[in-house]
Amino acid sequence: MSDWLYSDTVKDHFMHPRNVLEEDEASWPSDGRGIVGNIKCGDQMLILLRIKDGIITDTRWKTYGCASAIASTSILSEAIKGMSLEDAYVLKPEDIVAKLGGLPSNKIHCSVLGDKALRAAIDDYLEKNDLPSLKGKENVEVICNCLNVTDRDIEDAYKAGDRTWEDLQARTKIGTACGGCKERTLELLHQLEHLYGE
Ligand code: FES
């Protein structure tokens, strides 16, 4: 697949997205609601969940994102029906990208909105129902093996105001040994800007 082409699965889900919220939100009562993204980048994702006995029974979603965000959330919405909250909470963007038959490399960041909104909706449900939180149970990716810095550490640093490689190094010491983690870190910063940037 060339870097610029979408797989047939992506095209199918983009042309015929499943479980889209067609009605207004109030007419689809949900048990959990998650919204993430940065409307100024044109990407925002809302996910609604219906949950019974710890299992996701139905879902609706809406996004202003691009084709990749639409296709990846469509496939995510099919995958999570019938899934336990614990299993859904640890879904990774890579799992969704794999189901899509891959995405152009410059589009992978679009698929992270879906799983973040999904976790936000699960958090919302657990909080509203006074149930134990799953926060911290999501899979983390070790980005810097030398200094053991994970994607969650970088996300926390971003939320605390870090925007550049130098900011991150000052806070976490990332990349100060072999330096092999710089490219992946910059990619992640780009994703975070998309998710949280002003
Ligand atoms: S992997 Fe980050 S410094 Fe070596």
Short mmCIF file of C-alpha atoms and ligand atoms in Angstrom, two decimals:
data_model
loop_
_atom_site.label_atom_id
_atom_site.label_comp_id
_atom_site.label_asym_id
_atom_site.label_seq_id
_atom_site.Cartn_x
_atom_site.Cartn_y
_atom_site.Cartn_z
CA MET A 1 0.00 0.00 0.00
CA SER A 2 1.39 3.39 -0.91
CA ASP A 3 1.57 5.91 1.93
CA TRP A 4 -1.25 7.89 0.39
CA LEU A 5 -3.80 5.13 -0.18
CA TYR A 6 -6.41 3.88 2.21
CA SER A 7 -7.24 0.18 2.54
CA ASP A 8 -10.63 -1.12 1.33
CA THR A 9 -11.68 -1.54 4.96
CA VAL A 10 -10.95 2.11 5.72
CA LYS A 11 -12.90 3.17 2.62
CA ASP A 12 -15.85 0.92 3.54
CA HIS A 13 -16.05 2.25 7.10
CA PHE A 14 -15.63 5.82 5.90
CA MET A 15 -18.38 5.50 3.30
CA HIS A 16 -20.66 3.46 5.59
CA PRO A 17 -19.73 4.29 9.15
CA ARG A 18 -21.42 2.06 11.76
CA ASN A 19 -23.14 3.23 14.97
CA VAL A 20 -23.01 6.94 14.19
CA LEU A 21 -25.14 9.13 16.44
CA GLU A 22 -27.73 10.42 13.99
CA GLU A 23 -30.20 11.86 16.47
CA ASP A 24 -29.34 14.53 19.00
CA GLU A 25 -27.56 13.30 22.07
CA ALA A 26 -30.52 13.69 24.42
CA SER A 27 -32.60 11.21 22.46
CA TRP A 28 -30.03 8.41 22.85
CA PRO A 29 -29.81 7.95 26.64
CA SER A 30 -26.41 6.60 27.60
CA ASP A 31 -24.69 5.30 30.72
CA GLY A 32 -21.27 6.77 29.90
CA ARG A 33 -20.19 9.75 27.83
CA GLY A 34 -16.68 10.63 26.66
CA ILE A 35 -15.56 13.59 24.61
CA VAL A 36 -11.98 14.40 23.59
CA GLY A 37 -10.18 16.34 20.93
CA ASN A 38 -9.40 19.75 19.73
CA ILE A 39 -12.13 21.40 17.74
CA LYS A 40 -9.68 23.96 16.33
CA CYS A 41 -7.81 21.16 14.55
CA GLY A 42 -11.16 19.93 13.29
CA ASP A 43 -10.93 16.76 15.35
CA GLN A 44 -13.32 16.12 18.16
CA MET A 45 -14.80 12.82 19.20
CA LEU A 46 -17.87 12.00 21.26
CA ILE A 47 -18.57 8.42 22.34
CA LEU A 48 -21.70 7.31 24.18
CA LEU A 49 -21.99 3.89 25.81
CA ARG A 50 -24.78 1.76 27.11
CA ILE A 51 -23.52 -0.63 29.74
CA LYS A 52 -25.10 -3.55 31.52
CA ASP A 53 -23.43 -5.77 34.13
CA GLY A 54 -19.97 -4.52 33.18
CA ILE A 55 -20.49 -5.18 29.46
CA ILE A 56 -20.84 -2.58 26.69
CA THR A 57 -24.19 -3.38 25.07
CA ASP A 58 -24.41 -0.53 22.58
CA THR A 59 -22.60 2.60 21.49
CA ARG A 60 -22.97 5.72 19.37
CA TRP A 61 -20.32 8.18 18.32
CA LYS A 62 -19.86 11.40 16.44
CA THR A 63 -16.76 13.13 15.15
CA TYR A 64 -15.71 16.14 13.17
CA GLY A 65 -12.52 14.34 12.28
CA CYS A 66 -11.04 13.19 9.01
CA ALA A 67 -11.65 9.98 7.05
CA SER A 68 -9.21 8.04 9.22
CA ALA A 69 -10.87 9.17 12.46
CA ILE A 70 -14.27 8.22 11.07
CA ALA A 71 -13.17 4.82 9.82
CA SER A 72 -11.23 3.95 12.96
CA THR A 73 -14.08 4.92 15.28
CA SER A 74 -16.57 3.02 13.16
CA ILE A 75 -14.52 -0.15 13.48
CA LEU A 76 -13.91 0.50 17.17
CA SER A 77 -17.66 0.87 17.74
CA GLU A 78 -18.26 -2.56 16.26
CA ALA A 79 -15.42 -4.16 18.17
CA ILE A 80 -16.50 -2.98 21.63
CA LYS A 81 -20.09 -4.23 21.59
CA GLY A 82 -20.26 -7.18 23.94
CA MET A 83 -16.85 -6.37 25.40
CA SER A 84 -16.22 -6.02 29.13
CA LEU A 85 -15.24 -2.58 30.42
CA GLU A 86 -11.84 -3.95 31.45
CA ASP A 87 -11.08 -5.27 27.96
CA ALA A 88 -12.35 -2.13 26.24
CA TYR A 89 -10.26 0.06 28.54
CA VAL A 90 -6.98 -1.46 27.38
CA LEU A 91 -7.68 -1.30 23.63
CA LYS A 92 -4.79 0.40 21.89
CA PRO A 93 -4.87 2.58 18.75
CA GLU A 94 -2.59 0.01 17.11
CA ASP A 95 -5.29 -2.68 17.58
CA ILE A 96 -7.73 -0.51 15.67
CA VAL A 97 -5.23 0.40 12.97
CA ALA A 98 -4.51 -3.31 12.48
CA LYS A 99 -8.21 -4.03 12.01
CA LEU A 100 -8.33 -1.28 9.40
CA GLY A 101 -5.63 -2.98 7.36
CA GLY A 102 -3.22 -0.18 8.24
CA LEU A 103 -3.45 3.58 7.83
CA PRO A 104 -1.17 5.97 5.97
CA SER A 105 1.58 6.79 8.45
CA ASN A 106 0.65 10.49 8.58
CA LYS A 107 -2.87 9.52 9.60
CA ILE A 108 -2.24 7.17 12.51
CA HIS A 109 -2.63 9.98 15.04
CA CYS A 110 -6.28 10.31 13.96
CA SER A 111 -7.06 6.87 15.36
CA VAL A 112 -6.05 7.81 18.89
CA LEU A 113 -9.14 9.92 19.40
CA GLY A 114 -11.46 6.91 19.47
CA ASP A 115 -9.77 4.97 22.22
CA LYS A 116 -9.26 8.11 24.33
CA ALA A 117 -12.95 9.00 24.03
CA LEU A 118 -13.84 5.40 24.83
CA ARG A 119 -11.77 5.50 28.03
CA ALA A 120 -13.30 8.86 28.95
CA ALA A 121 -16.79 7.35 28.54
CA ILE A 122 -15.87 4.35 30.70
CA ASP A 123 -14.36 6.67 33.35
CA ASP A 124 -17.55 8.71 33.28
CA TYR A 125 -19.71 5.62 33.82
CA LEU A 126 -17.56 4.28 36.67
CA GLU A 127 -17.47 7.67 38.40
CA LYS A 128 -21.21 8.24 38.10
CA ASN A 129 -21.88 4.81 39.56
CA ASP A 130 -19.27 4.96 42.32
CA LEU A 131 -17.46 1.96 40.89
CA PRO A 132 -13.69 1.37 41.19
CA SER A 133 -11.71 3.36 38.61
CA LEU A 134 -9.73 1.65 35.84
CA LYS A 135 -7.38 4.63 35.49
CA GLY A 136 -3.80 3.46 35.20
CA LYS A 137 -4.86 0.08 33.79
CA GLU A 138 -4.56 1.19 30.16
CA ASN A 139 -1.60 -0.20 28.30
CA VAL A 140 1.41 2.01 28.34
CA GLU A 141 4.12 2.08 25.71
CA VAL A 142 7.69 2.52 26.86
CA ILE A 143 9.02 5.24 24.58
CA CYS A 144 12.48 5.66 26.04
CA ASN A 145 13.93 2.32 27.06
CA CYS A 146 17.09 3.81 28.54
CA LEU A 147 15.25 6.08 30.98
CA ASN A 148 12.00 4.09 31.18
CA VAL A 149 9.79 6.95 30.06
CA THR A 150 6.33 5.88 28.88
CA ASP A 151 3.73 7.48 26.61
CA ARG A 152 1.69 8.23 29.74
CA ASP A 153 4.64 10.13 31.27
CA ILE A 154 4.85 12.19 28.08
CA GLU A 155 1.12 12.84 28.09
CA ASP A 156 1.30 13.98 31.72
CA ALA A 157 4.23 16.25 30.85
CA TYR A 158 2.29 17.70 27.93
CA LYS A 159 -0.66 18.42 30.19
CA ALA A 160 1.74 20.10 32.60
CA GLY A 161 2.84 22.48 29.84
CA ASP A 162 5.73 20.78 28.01
CA ARG A 163 5.59 21.37 24.26
CA THR A 164 9.03 20.61 22.90
CA TRP A 165 11.67 17.89 23.03
CA GLU A 166 13.78 20.18 25.22
CA ASP A 167 10.86 20.74 27.65
CA LEU A 168 10.39 16.98 27.92
CA GLN A 169 14.09 16.36 28.45
CA ALA A 170 14.18 18.90 31.26
CA ARG A 171 11.31 17.18 33.02
CA THR A 172 11.80 13.48 32.29
CA LYS A 173 15.44 13.13 31.09
CA ILE A 174 14.05 11.38 28.02
CA GLY A 175 16.60 10.77 25.28
CA THR A 176 19.59 11.73 27.38
CA ALA A 177 21.31 8.33 26.94
CA CYS A 178 21.31 6.79 23.41
CA GLY A 179 18.86 9.33 21.96
CA GLY A 180 17.11 6.64 19.90
CA CYS A 181 13.68 7.62 21.18
CA LYS A 182 13.56 11.13 19.73
CA GLU A 183 11.60 10.39 16.56
CA ARG A 184 8.84 8.47 18.36
CA THR A 185 8.65 11.17 21.03
CA LEU A 186 8.19 13.94 18.46
CA GLU A 187 5.45 11.87 16.79
CA LEU A 188 3.72 11.55 20.14
CA LEU A 189 3.99 15.28 20.80
CA HIS A 190 2.28 15.85 17.46
CA GLN A 191 -0.55 13.49 18.46
CA LEU A 192 -0.94 15.24 21.80
CA GLU A 193 -1.11 18.62 20.13
CA HIS A 194 -3.93 17.24 18.05
CA LEU A 195 -5.74 15.94 21.10
CA TYR A 196 -5.21 18.74 23.56
CA GLY A 197 -3.64 21.69 21.70
CA GLU A 198 -5.17 25.10 22.02
S1 FES B 1 15.87 5.11 24.23
FE1 FES B 1 15.71 7.11 25.04
S2 FES B 1 17.77 7.64 25.48
FE2 FES B 1 17.90 5.63 24.74
#
